[in-house]
């Protein structure tokens, strides 16, 4: 790889010790960065600060705008909004003095149980790629280095540091890698490796993936960092292409920087010990003395160290860090608050509606459920945010409602697991005592009574997920299902607002009048939910994941998930909706689904060139609406080749005023045409490809075709 003359000179001027100090982290003297490089004073190389995302910039003890979860962002099907959210997070990172943002997270949603699905975008590689690219562009437009993570196949939290994803080259190429490829094509300056192994080799020392694919085939010029304590070896990782060990400090130093010197990393109970870094790696600095010795012994070429350093300095040069030209940034501005609200609103998906929504302005509403009193900022883990200001769901509804609003909790509070509470040792006894008081004072009957005396009941329900743990099942935790059933029996105009990390089971869905999925909407929770419930905004969100009963998903055999030492991706490329199409299983709500308050008619579909499908969409209703035009490609049949029935190929979101028609172009991603052949590589089978245009993967409104 060619580095600039300045970087080449700089690397030449550095001593071995100085170089080594640039390839493993150190404690941040300010205690705000998640990862830190001290720089080299002698040569004017400034420090480099890395902060967690991806739901905003997380610096301990400080607030920032709490943006909606990544899955909510993807549900907008609006890349431009993703670019704007990325740029806003970039400005906030600058305001907090952070140079690198540890996001976006973009692992494919393979299993609905994964505890981090809210940090990821979708079950589809093309949709994932477009959001990954857009967020990278947004962040980096503010000169903040983006760090797409976790490369690759970190699709579950169970045994995440040990498990080997046994995955075919075809599934890797067609499903798990394209999001990262898109992020690299968008110019990502850094990449974070996964904790897990891929086919028996840890991601941080996977030469083929890091050096051959990422840096070779894709031409990635940035630096590859490990996940925290995820560097397993010195020689293996360095020679495989890892450039930066993070955090590079021992667990003791980390605890000291948290001001908890007596706590050992291994003492922390995350609820899932298998999610912890392995004890061997948690206490070492692989890229400090051991790397020095490995170079002396000739096990790692000195040129490899030079390349690591040049890659890191190269990105510092590219984004102005080297010249101390960091942008000043801004935090918690009206614009950022508006973006957070717009994403939350547009990402809200109307799953069912028998006509109860939008609500009448003057309807008397009973709001029910413990989830209504909190703004759902996210799940637990490294993405946890602290907002300056947040609007719980019930507050947003109160503010918007013209009629009376009553509230009843109905069932005990659902605790959102907090990774950091675990680390900092929350007083469990106190929590239990609180929970007891809570359950004694709340009763479903109160909720039923409130629902009976209101015109409309709005039940707000939530799941509870965290990094380091997967969900046991897809049911709503606690007594929330019973709450919905009781309220629905008392009021036939019951609306359920679901706030979840991804798919959940909704066993009562036929008994309620409407269901709205608002994910983890972030600080603007109440405002966004109210504006969709009252129809101030059309329900513009669509599902980036299939909703189905747990037993219907792919990977239901224990060896497929959660696996043991290995997890077998036997379903190959049949992930998400591809599996449902292949098995003819009926999803509860298909990929791409989302109702609108308007109605749309599709006509005049045609290919305008080989990769663009054009369709006219008319809003036949009397309301202005927002439509997400989706395109899917159906490959020709080829003997002995199993392919998905259809593959998502692209989308365009448009606002269409009442009664008007617009012509919409959708660009078809090449990935939907290609397949990866284990011996011939990327292959486009010659033949006729169907092109479907419609409202979801199961609601095709117009069809055309193209030959390849
Ligand atoms: C572990 C997580 O997997 C990763 O996403 C995060 O950025 C690091 N910890 C740092 O907090």
XYZ file of C-alpha atoms in Angstrom, residues 56-623:
568
model
C -24.682 8.405 19.825
C -21.299 9.291 21.297
C -20.802 7.607 24.657
C -18.314 9.184 27.015
C -18.680 8.092 30.646
C -20.461 10.535 32.905
C -21.460 12.823 30.052
C -24.739 13.232 28.209
C -25.170 13.357 24.450
C -28.049 13.140 22.013
C -29.505 9.631 22.327
C -30.375 8.701 18.770
C -32.709 5.845 17.855
C -31.238 2.356 17.698
C -29.634 1.304 14.423
C -32.495 -1.059 13.605
C -34.916 1.880 13.914
C -32.696 3.870 11.583
C -32.770 1.053 9.025
C -36.558 0.869 9.378
C -36.740 4.371 7.874
C -35.439 2.896 4.593
C -34.056 6.403 4.134
C -30.294 6.515 3.582
C -30.197 10.260 3.569
C -31.572 10.323 7.093
C -28.847 7.841 8.058
C -26.241 10.169 6.576
C -27.697 13.044 8.614
C -27.771 11.002 11.818
C -24.176 9.884 11.178
C -23.052 13.474 10.663
C -24.838 14.617 13.829
C -23.094 11.883 15.852
C -19.841 12.975 14.210
C -20.357 16.576 15.377
C -21.122 15.345 18.896
C -17.988 13.181 18.885
C -16.008 16.273 17.923
C -17.616 18.266 20.702
C -16.503 15.553 23.132
C -12.961 15.592 21.739
C -13.265 12.099 20.243
C -11.591 11.316 16.920
C -12.911 7.835 16.209
C -16.451 6.540 16.670
C -16.786 2.812 17.345
C -19.629 2.202 14.928
C -21.717 1.542 12.950
C -22.491 -1.994 14.111
C -23.539 -3.915 11.074
C -23.585 -7.612 11.727
C -26.381 -9.298 9.856
C -29.412 -10.181 11.951
C -29.123 -13.953 11.611
C -31.011 -15.008 14.730
C -33.747 -12.947 16.356
C -32.340 -13.784 19.798
C -29.084 -11.859 19.439
C -28.775 -9.402 22.307
C -27.286 -6.718 20.064
C -29.750 -6.776 17.168
C -30.783 -3.218 18.069
C -27.227 -2.106 17.260
C -27.418 -3.694 13.824
C -29.443 -2.837 10.743
C -31.114 -5.762 9.047
C -31.334 -9.397 8.034
C -30.624 -8.365 4.444
C -27.120 -7.625 3.124
C -28.142 -4.977 0.580
C -30.157 -2.977 3.100
C -27.369 -3.389 5.653
C -24.832 -2.187 3.107
C -26.734 0.932 2.186
C -27.148 1.972 5.822
C -23.585 1.056 6.722
C -22.312 3.169 3.832
C -24.576 6.096 4.674
C -23.620 6.193 8.363
C -19.912 5.960 7.489
C -20.272 8.849 5.042
C -22.171 10.912 7.602
C -19.670 10.408 10.429
C -16.659 10.974 8.220
C -18.161 14.091 6.636
C -17.439 15.622 10.054
C -13.885 14.249 10.041
C -14.607 11.545 12.581
C -13.213 8.114 11.716
C -15.964 5.488 11.432
C -15.344 1.956 12.709
C -17.712 -0.564 11.145
C -17.902 -3.551 13.508
C -17.693 -6.506 14.236
C -15.850 -8.068 11.295
C -17.318 -10.693 10.847
C -20.012 -13.236 11.761
C -20.523 -11.896 15.285
C -24.180 -12.821 14.993
C -24.801 -13.939 18.562
C -23.641 -12.958 22.025
C -23.710 -16.447 23.523
C -20.063 -17.545 23.876
C -19.127 -14.675 21.615
C -15.444 -14.704 22.470
C -15.001 -18.409 21.909
C -17.555 -19.661 19.443
C -16.531 -20.487 15.895
C -18.988 -19.564 13.193
C -18.814 -22.476 10.808
C -19.949 -20.687 7.682
C -19.567 -21.422 3.987
C -17.597 -19.106 1.735
C -20.775 -18.538 -0.247
C -22.792 -17.413 2.786
C -19.919 -15.204 3.932
C -19.648 -13.559 0.531
C -23.365 -13.213 -0.178
C -24.665 -12.436 3.306
C -22.143 -11.556 6.011
C -19.424 -9.635 4.184
C -21.335 -7.271 1.847
C -22.249 -4.793 4.603
C -18.559 -4.407 5.433
C -17.682 -4.142 1.779
C -20.167 -1.297 1.418
C -18.681 0.431 4.461
C -15.185 0.102 2.992
C -16.383 1.403 -0.372
C -17.869 4.382 1.500
C -14.352 5.110 2.763
C -14.401 3.749 6.328
C -11.140 4.666 8.053
C -11.134 1.796 10.553
C -12.642 -1.659 11.083
C -13.157 -3.540 14.336
C -12.751 -7.299 14.329
C -15.249 -9.625 15.967
C -14.600 -11.621 19.141
C -15.619 -14.915 17.585
C -13.782 -17.307 15.346
C -14.674 -17.894 11.719
C -14.206 -21.500 10.654
C -11.816 -22.115 13.522
C -9.712 -18.932 13.419
C -10.294 -15.897 15.610
C -11.381 -12.853 13.641
C -8.449 -10.840 14.998
C -5.963 -13.266 13.486
C -7.795 -14.283 10.339
C -5.210 -13.684 7.639
C -7.471 -14.560 4.766
C -10.268 -12.220 5.869
C -8.089 -9.354 7.084
C -5.208 -9.348 4.653
C -6.488 -11.134 1.576
C -10.127 -10.041 1.478
C -10.366 -6.752 3.384
C -7.013 -5.178 2.566
C -6.298 -7.075 -0.636
C -9.456 -7.602 -2.658
C -11.319 -4.627 -1.237
C -8.356 -2.286 -1.082
C -9.036 -1.155 2.516
C -6.417 1.441 3.423
C -7.477 2.178 6.991
C -6.540 0.323 10.185
C -7.984 -2.811 11.703
C -8.460 -2.798 15.480
C -9.441 -5.673 17.707
C -12.546 -5.668 19.840
C -11.789 -4.949 23.503
C -9.500 -7.709 24.844
C -10.150 -9.571 21.599
C -6.509 -9.858 20.486
C -5.722 -13.503 21.110
C -2.088 -13.788 20.020
C 0.823 -11.566 19.103
C 2.423 -13.210 16.084
C -0.820 -14.624 14.694
C -2.710 -11.347 14.912
C 0.134 -9.132 13.687
C 0.889 -11.326 10.690
C -2.797 -11.777 9.918
C -3.228 -8.038 9.435
C -4.481 -6.680 12.770
C -3.106 -3.138 13.157
C -4.213 -2.021 16.592
C -4.777 -3.905 19.829
C -7.588 -2.519 21.933
C -7.861 -1.524 24.659
C -4.180 -2.424 25.017
C -4.363 -2.017 28.747
C -4.686 -4.774 31.287
C -7.958 -5.433 33.005
C -6.433 -3.979 36.181
C -5.588 -0.756 34.402
C -9.067 -0.641 32.976
C -10.588 -1.008 36.419
C -8.238 1.661 37.721
C -9.356 4.001 34.998
C -12.919 3.303 36.188
C -11.636 4.182 39.647
C -12.262 0.624 40.855
C -8.727 -0.729 41.355
C -9.846 -3.670 43.487
C -12.143 -5.154 40.889
C -10.796 -7.757 38.471
C -12.381 -8.140 35.089
C -12.901 -11.805 35.885
C -14.864 -10.859 39.027
C -17.552 -9.151 37.061
C -20.738 -11.069 36.631
C -22.163 -10.158 33.259
C -24.785 -12.858 33.622
C -23.052 -14.779 30.871
C -19.473 -15.623 31.695
C -18.914 -16.955 28.208
C -19.272 -13.458 26.819
C -16.237 -12.288 28.745
C -12.854 -11.952 27.157
C -10.823 -15.070 27.756
C -8.739 -14.767 30.942
C -5.546 -15.335 28.981
C -6.104 -12.271 26.851
C -7.729 -9.948 29.355
C -4.529 -9.371 31.228
C -1.986 -8.962 28.469
C -0.754 -6.463 25.947
C -0.132 -8.533 22.859
C 1.156 -5.622 20.801
C 3.524 -4.199 23.461
C 6.598 -6.105 24.691
C 5.537 -9.407 23.090
C 5.428 -7.732 19.672
C 8.835 -6.173 20.281
C 10.212 -9.613 21.087
C 8.451 -11.236 18.126
C 10.063 -8.723 15.780
C 13.482 -9.359 17.324
C 12.945 -13.073 16.920
C 12.034 -12.575 13.280
C 8.503 -13.917 13.787
C 6.876 -10.662 12.723
C 8.595 -8.540 10.053
C 9.462 -5.005 11.154
C 7.752 -3.898 7.935
C 4.478 -5.200 9.350
C 4.836 -2.904 12.368
C 5.630 -0.021 10.036
C 2.524 -0.774 8.030
C 0.353 -0.871 11.173
C 1.688 2.499 12.255
C 1.426 3.994 8.770
C -2.186 2.906 8.484
C -3.090 4.528 11.811
C -1.131 7.711 11.105
C -2.536 7.743 7.564
C -6.083 8.017 8.880
C -4.979 10.600 11.458
C -3.584 12.612 8.568
C -6.668 12.094 6.407
C -9.062 13.378 9.072
C -6.961 16.293 10.269
C -5.958 14.770 13.608
C -2.271 14.852 12.758
C -2.439 18.594 12.188
C -4.626 19.171 15.227
C -7.291 20.422 12.870
C -10.167 18.723 14.604
C -13.597 20.232 14.108
C -15.018 21.932 17.141
C -18.295 20.089 16.854
C -21.515 20.718 18.722
C -23.728 18.761 21.025
C -27.427 18.644 21.911
C -28.353 21.239 19.315
C -31.950 21.769 18.179
C -30.927 20.233 14.847
C -29.621 17.081 16.517
C -32.752 16.767 18.625
C -34.831 17.140 15.480
C -32.852 14.459 13.641
C -33.276 12.108 16.605
C -37.024 12.744 16.507
C -37.314 12.473 12.740
C -35.493 9.135 12.637
C -37.602 7.793 15.512
C -40.792 8.921 13.762
C -39.892 7.693 10.309
C -38.588 4.401 11.670
C -41.880 3.618 13.411
C -43.649 0.755 11.661
C -47.421 0.402 11.580
C -47.827 -3.375 11.719
C -51.626 -3.607 12.024
C -54.428 -1.082 11.890
C -58.140 -1.760 11.710
C -58.829 1.954 11.355
C -58.389 3.065 14.970
C -55.270 4.987 13.909
C -54.652 7.793 13.437
C -56.278 8.762 16.708
C -58.832 11.546 16.852
C -57.300 14.642 18.354
C -59.858 14.767 21.137
C -59.997 11.051 21.969
C -59.803 10.176 25.655
C -56.843 7.862 25.972
C -55.734 5.418 28.654
C -52.002 4.806 28.421
C -50.957 1.545 30.017
C -47.756 -0.332 30.799
C -44.500 0.355 32.613
C -42.653 0.930 29.336
C -44.713 4.088 28.802
C -42.942 5.938 31.594
C -39.455 5.630 30.178
C -37.883 6.735 26.943
C -36.315 3.591 25.497
C -32.764 4.703 24.781
C -31.439 1.276 23.855
C -30.357 -2.047 25.226
C -27.521 -2.675 27.640
C -23.850 -2.664 26.784
C -21.246 -0.493 25.195
C -23.853 1.527 23.283
C -25.702 2.729 26.399
C -26.495 6.431 26.206
C -27.265 9.166 28.698
C -29.500 11.832 27.167
C -29.689 15.512 28.115
C -33.413 15.337 27.806
C -35.828 12.540 27.029
C -39.541 12.182 26.468
C -41.149 9.038 27.869
C -43.956 7.668 25.714
C -46.771 8.768 28.010
C -45.402 12.328 28.226
C -45.344 12.644 24.449
C -48.920 11.411 24.218
C -50.035 13.779 27.002
C -48.468 16.716 25.248
C -50.103 15.912 21.926
C -53.522 14.695 23.080
C -56.588 16.928 22.853
C -58.639 14.617 25.101
C -57.889 13.391 28.594
C -54.995 11.039 29.156
C -54.911 8.651 32.098
C -52.084 6.301 32.979
C -51.947 2.919 34.681
C -48.826 0.845 35.030
C -50.657 -2.501 35.187
C -47.665 -4.782 35.691
C -44.284 -4.449 37.404
C -41.529 -2.535 35.741
C -39.353 -4.356 33.204
C -35.729 -3.889 34.042
C -33.455 -2.949 31.167
C -30.213 -4.790 31.809
C -27.269 -2.437 32.158
C -23.812 -3.718 31.450
C -22.356 -0.771 33.331
C -24.530 -1.309 36.374
C -23.090 -4.813 36.346
C -19.575 -3.457 36.166
C -20.105 -0.843 38.815
C -21.919 -3.305 41.074
C -25.440 -1.960 41.534
C -26.916 -2.838 44.870
C -28.967 -5.878 43.941
C -30.748 -6.055 47.278
C -32.100 -2.553 46.831
C -33.291 -3.395 43.332
C -35.112 -6.480 44.584
C -36.739 -4.507 47.356
C -37.872 -1.884 44.862
C -39.270 -4.550 42.600
C -41.261 -6.055 45.473
C -42.830 -2.739 46.382
C -43.484 -2.145 42.732
C -45.305 -5.440 42.191
C -47.365 -5.023 45.346
C -48.663 -1.637 44.247
C -49.465 -2.334 40.606
C -52.360 -4.402 39.334
C -53.651 -5.368 35.922
C -57.133 -4.457 37.198
C -56.108 -0.797 37.407
C -55.106 -0.915 33.765
C -58.359 -2.654 32.834
C -60.340 -0.013 34.689
C -58.467 2.798 32.956
C -58.995 1.117 29.569
C -62.713 0.638 30.216
C -63.258 4.296 30.917
C -61.303 5.590 27.895
C -62.170 5.705 24.214
C -58.814 4.277 23.244
C -56.266 2.254 25.201
C -52.607 2.495 24.268
C -50.505 -0.285 25.801
C -46.771 0.281 25.610
C -44.692 -2.898 25.869
C -40.965 -3.542 25.672
C -38.379 -6.266 25.563
C -35.105 -6.082 27.506
C -31.839 -6.895 25.775
C -28.162 -6.349 26.269
C -24.762 -6.887 24.794
C -23.089 -10.037 26.161
C -26.360 -11.967 26.409
C -28.876 -13.338 23.951
C -32.582 -13.509 24.625
C -33.910 -16.861 25.845
C -36.980 -16.577 23.670
C -38.954 -13.990 21.707
C -41.678 -13.426 24.270
C -42.208 -10.087 25.914
C -40.727 -10.232 29.402
C -42.797 -10.189 32.586
C -46.571 -10.126 32.495
C -46.859 -7.829 29.516
C -48.713 -10.320 27.291
C -51.316 -10.801 30.032
C -51.574 -7.027 30.335
C -52.279 -6.593 26.631
C -54.847 -9.399 26.664
C -56.672 -7.961 29.660
C -56.732 -4.444 28.235
C -57.810 -5.692 24.802
C -60.698 -7.577 26.432
C -61.765 -4.365 28.168
C -61.483 -2.002 25.203
C -61.838 -3.012 21.568
C -59.959 0.102 20.507
C -56.659 -1.071 21.961
C -53.432 0.031 20.291
C -50.167 -1.690 21.246
C -46.885 0.159 20.900
C -44.004 -2.316 20.874
C -40.547 -1.072 21.839
C -38.123 -3.841 21.040
C -34.659 -4.626 19.779
C -36.030 -6.680 16.921
C -38.661 -9.351 16.396
C -40.856 -10.303 19.341
C -43.882 -12.582 19.425
C -47.223 -10.835 19.552
C -49.661 -13.624 20.484
C -52.581 -11.207 20.991
C -52.232 -9.396 17.694
C -55.640 -10.539 16.355
C -57.368 -9.221 19.477
C -56.144 -5.651 19.268
C -57.059 -2.815 16.926
C -53.557 -1.694 15.951
C -49.925 -2.600 16.544
C -47.057 -0.157 16.140
C -43.366 -1.135 16.312
C -41.190 1.727 17.522
C -37.989 -0.214 18.376
C -35.722 1.626 20.829
C -36.614 5.135 19.650
C -34.096 7.041 21.751
C -34.641 10.328 23.553
C -37.541 11.447 21.327
C -39.591 8.328 22.194
C -42.835 10.025 23.286
C -42.802 12.717 20.626
C -42.207 10.234 17.823
C -44.818 7.755 19.022
C -47.390 10.536 19.473
C -46.813 11.959 16.029
C -47.422 8.565 14.419
C -50.397 7.686 16.651
C -52.103 11.012 15.879
C -51.147 10.934 12.214
C -49.034 14.105 12.251
C -46.569 11.986 10.305
C -47.397 9.051 8.101
C -46.145 5.742 9.407
C -43.108 5.649 7.166
C -41.227 2.721 8.704
C -40.862 -0.725 7.168
C -39.488 -3.906 8.733
C -35.767 -4.532 8.143
C -36.327 -7.983 9.730
C -38.986 -10.662 9.432
C -41.353 -11.089 12.384
C -42.358 -14.712 12.975
C -42.874 -17.191 15.783
C -39.554 -18.346 17.217
C -39.915 -21.872 15.791
C -40.263 -20.615 12.212
C -36.919 -18.866 11.878
C -33.917 -20.470 10.210
C -31.204 -21.805 12.516
C -33.610 -23.420 14.969
C -31.512 -26.559 15.526
C -29.243 -26.284 18.571
C -26.112 -26.856 16.483
C -27.123 -23.873 14.326
C -27.878 -21.686 17.310
C -26.690 -21.253 20.018
C -24.240 -24.008 19.083
C -21.447 -25.067 21.339
C -17.805 -24.452 20.523
C -19.040 -24.194 16.972
C -22.186 -22.784 15.540
C -23.095 -24.182 12.149
C -24.545 -21.806 9.578
C -26.246 -24.737 7.808
C -28.952 -22.498 6.451
C -26.315 -21.026 4.134
C -27.687 -18.008 2.315
C -31.238 -18.705 3.449
C -31.275 -16.110 6.197
C -34.305 -13.985 7.069
C -36.993 -13.639 4.419
C -35.010 -15.885 2.039
C -35.688 -18.759 4.433
C -39.391 -17.935 4.690
C -39.705 -17.832 0.888
C -37.758 -21.056 0.536
C -39.784 -23.037 3.056
C -43.073 -21.353 2.235
C -43.389 -20.573 5.944
C -45.808 -17.767 6.697
C -44.140 -14.904 8.553
C -46.242 -12.947 11.014
C -45.040 -9.790 9.264
C -42.738 -10.130 6.272
C -39.498 -8.276 5.607
C -40.318 -4.850 4.217
C -43.819 -4.758 5.731
C -45.301 -1.550 7.078
C -48.724 -0.006 6.604
C -49.317 3.623 5.736
C -52.213 5.943 6.518
C -52.378 6.650 2.797
C -53.028 4.172 -0.018
C -50.841 3.656 -3.029
C -51.344 2.255 -6.511
C -48.399 1.132 -8.630
C -48.337 1.306 -12.434
C -46.103 1.638 -15.502
C -43.180 -0.364 -14.264
C -40.192 -0.546 -16.618
C -36.451 -0.978 -16.648
C -34.847 2.290 -17.724
C -31.430 0.733 -17.926
C -29.830 -2.508 -16.788
C -29.790 -1.500 -13.149
C -32.680 0.931 -12.719
C -36.322 0.060 -12.385
C -38.873 2.867 -12.738
C -42.436 2.803 -11.487
C -45.229 5.308 -11.090
C -46.791 5.367 -7.642
C -50.055 7.163 -7.028
C -51.310 8.171 -3.623
C -54.971 7.281 -4.137
C -55.997 8.441 -0.663
C -56.956 11.804 0.743
C -53.954 11.955 3.061
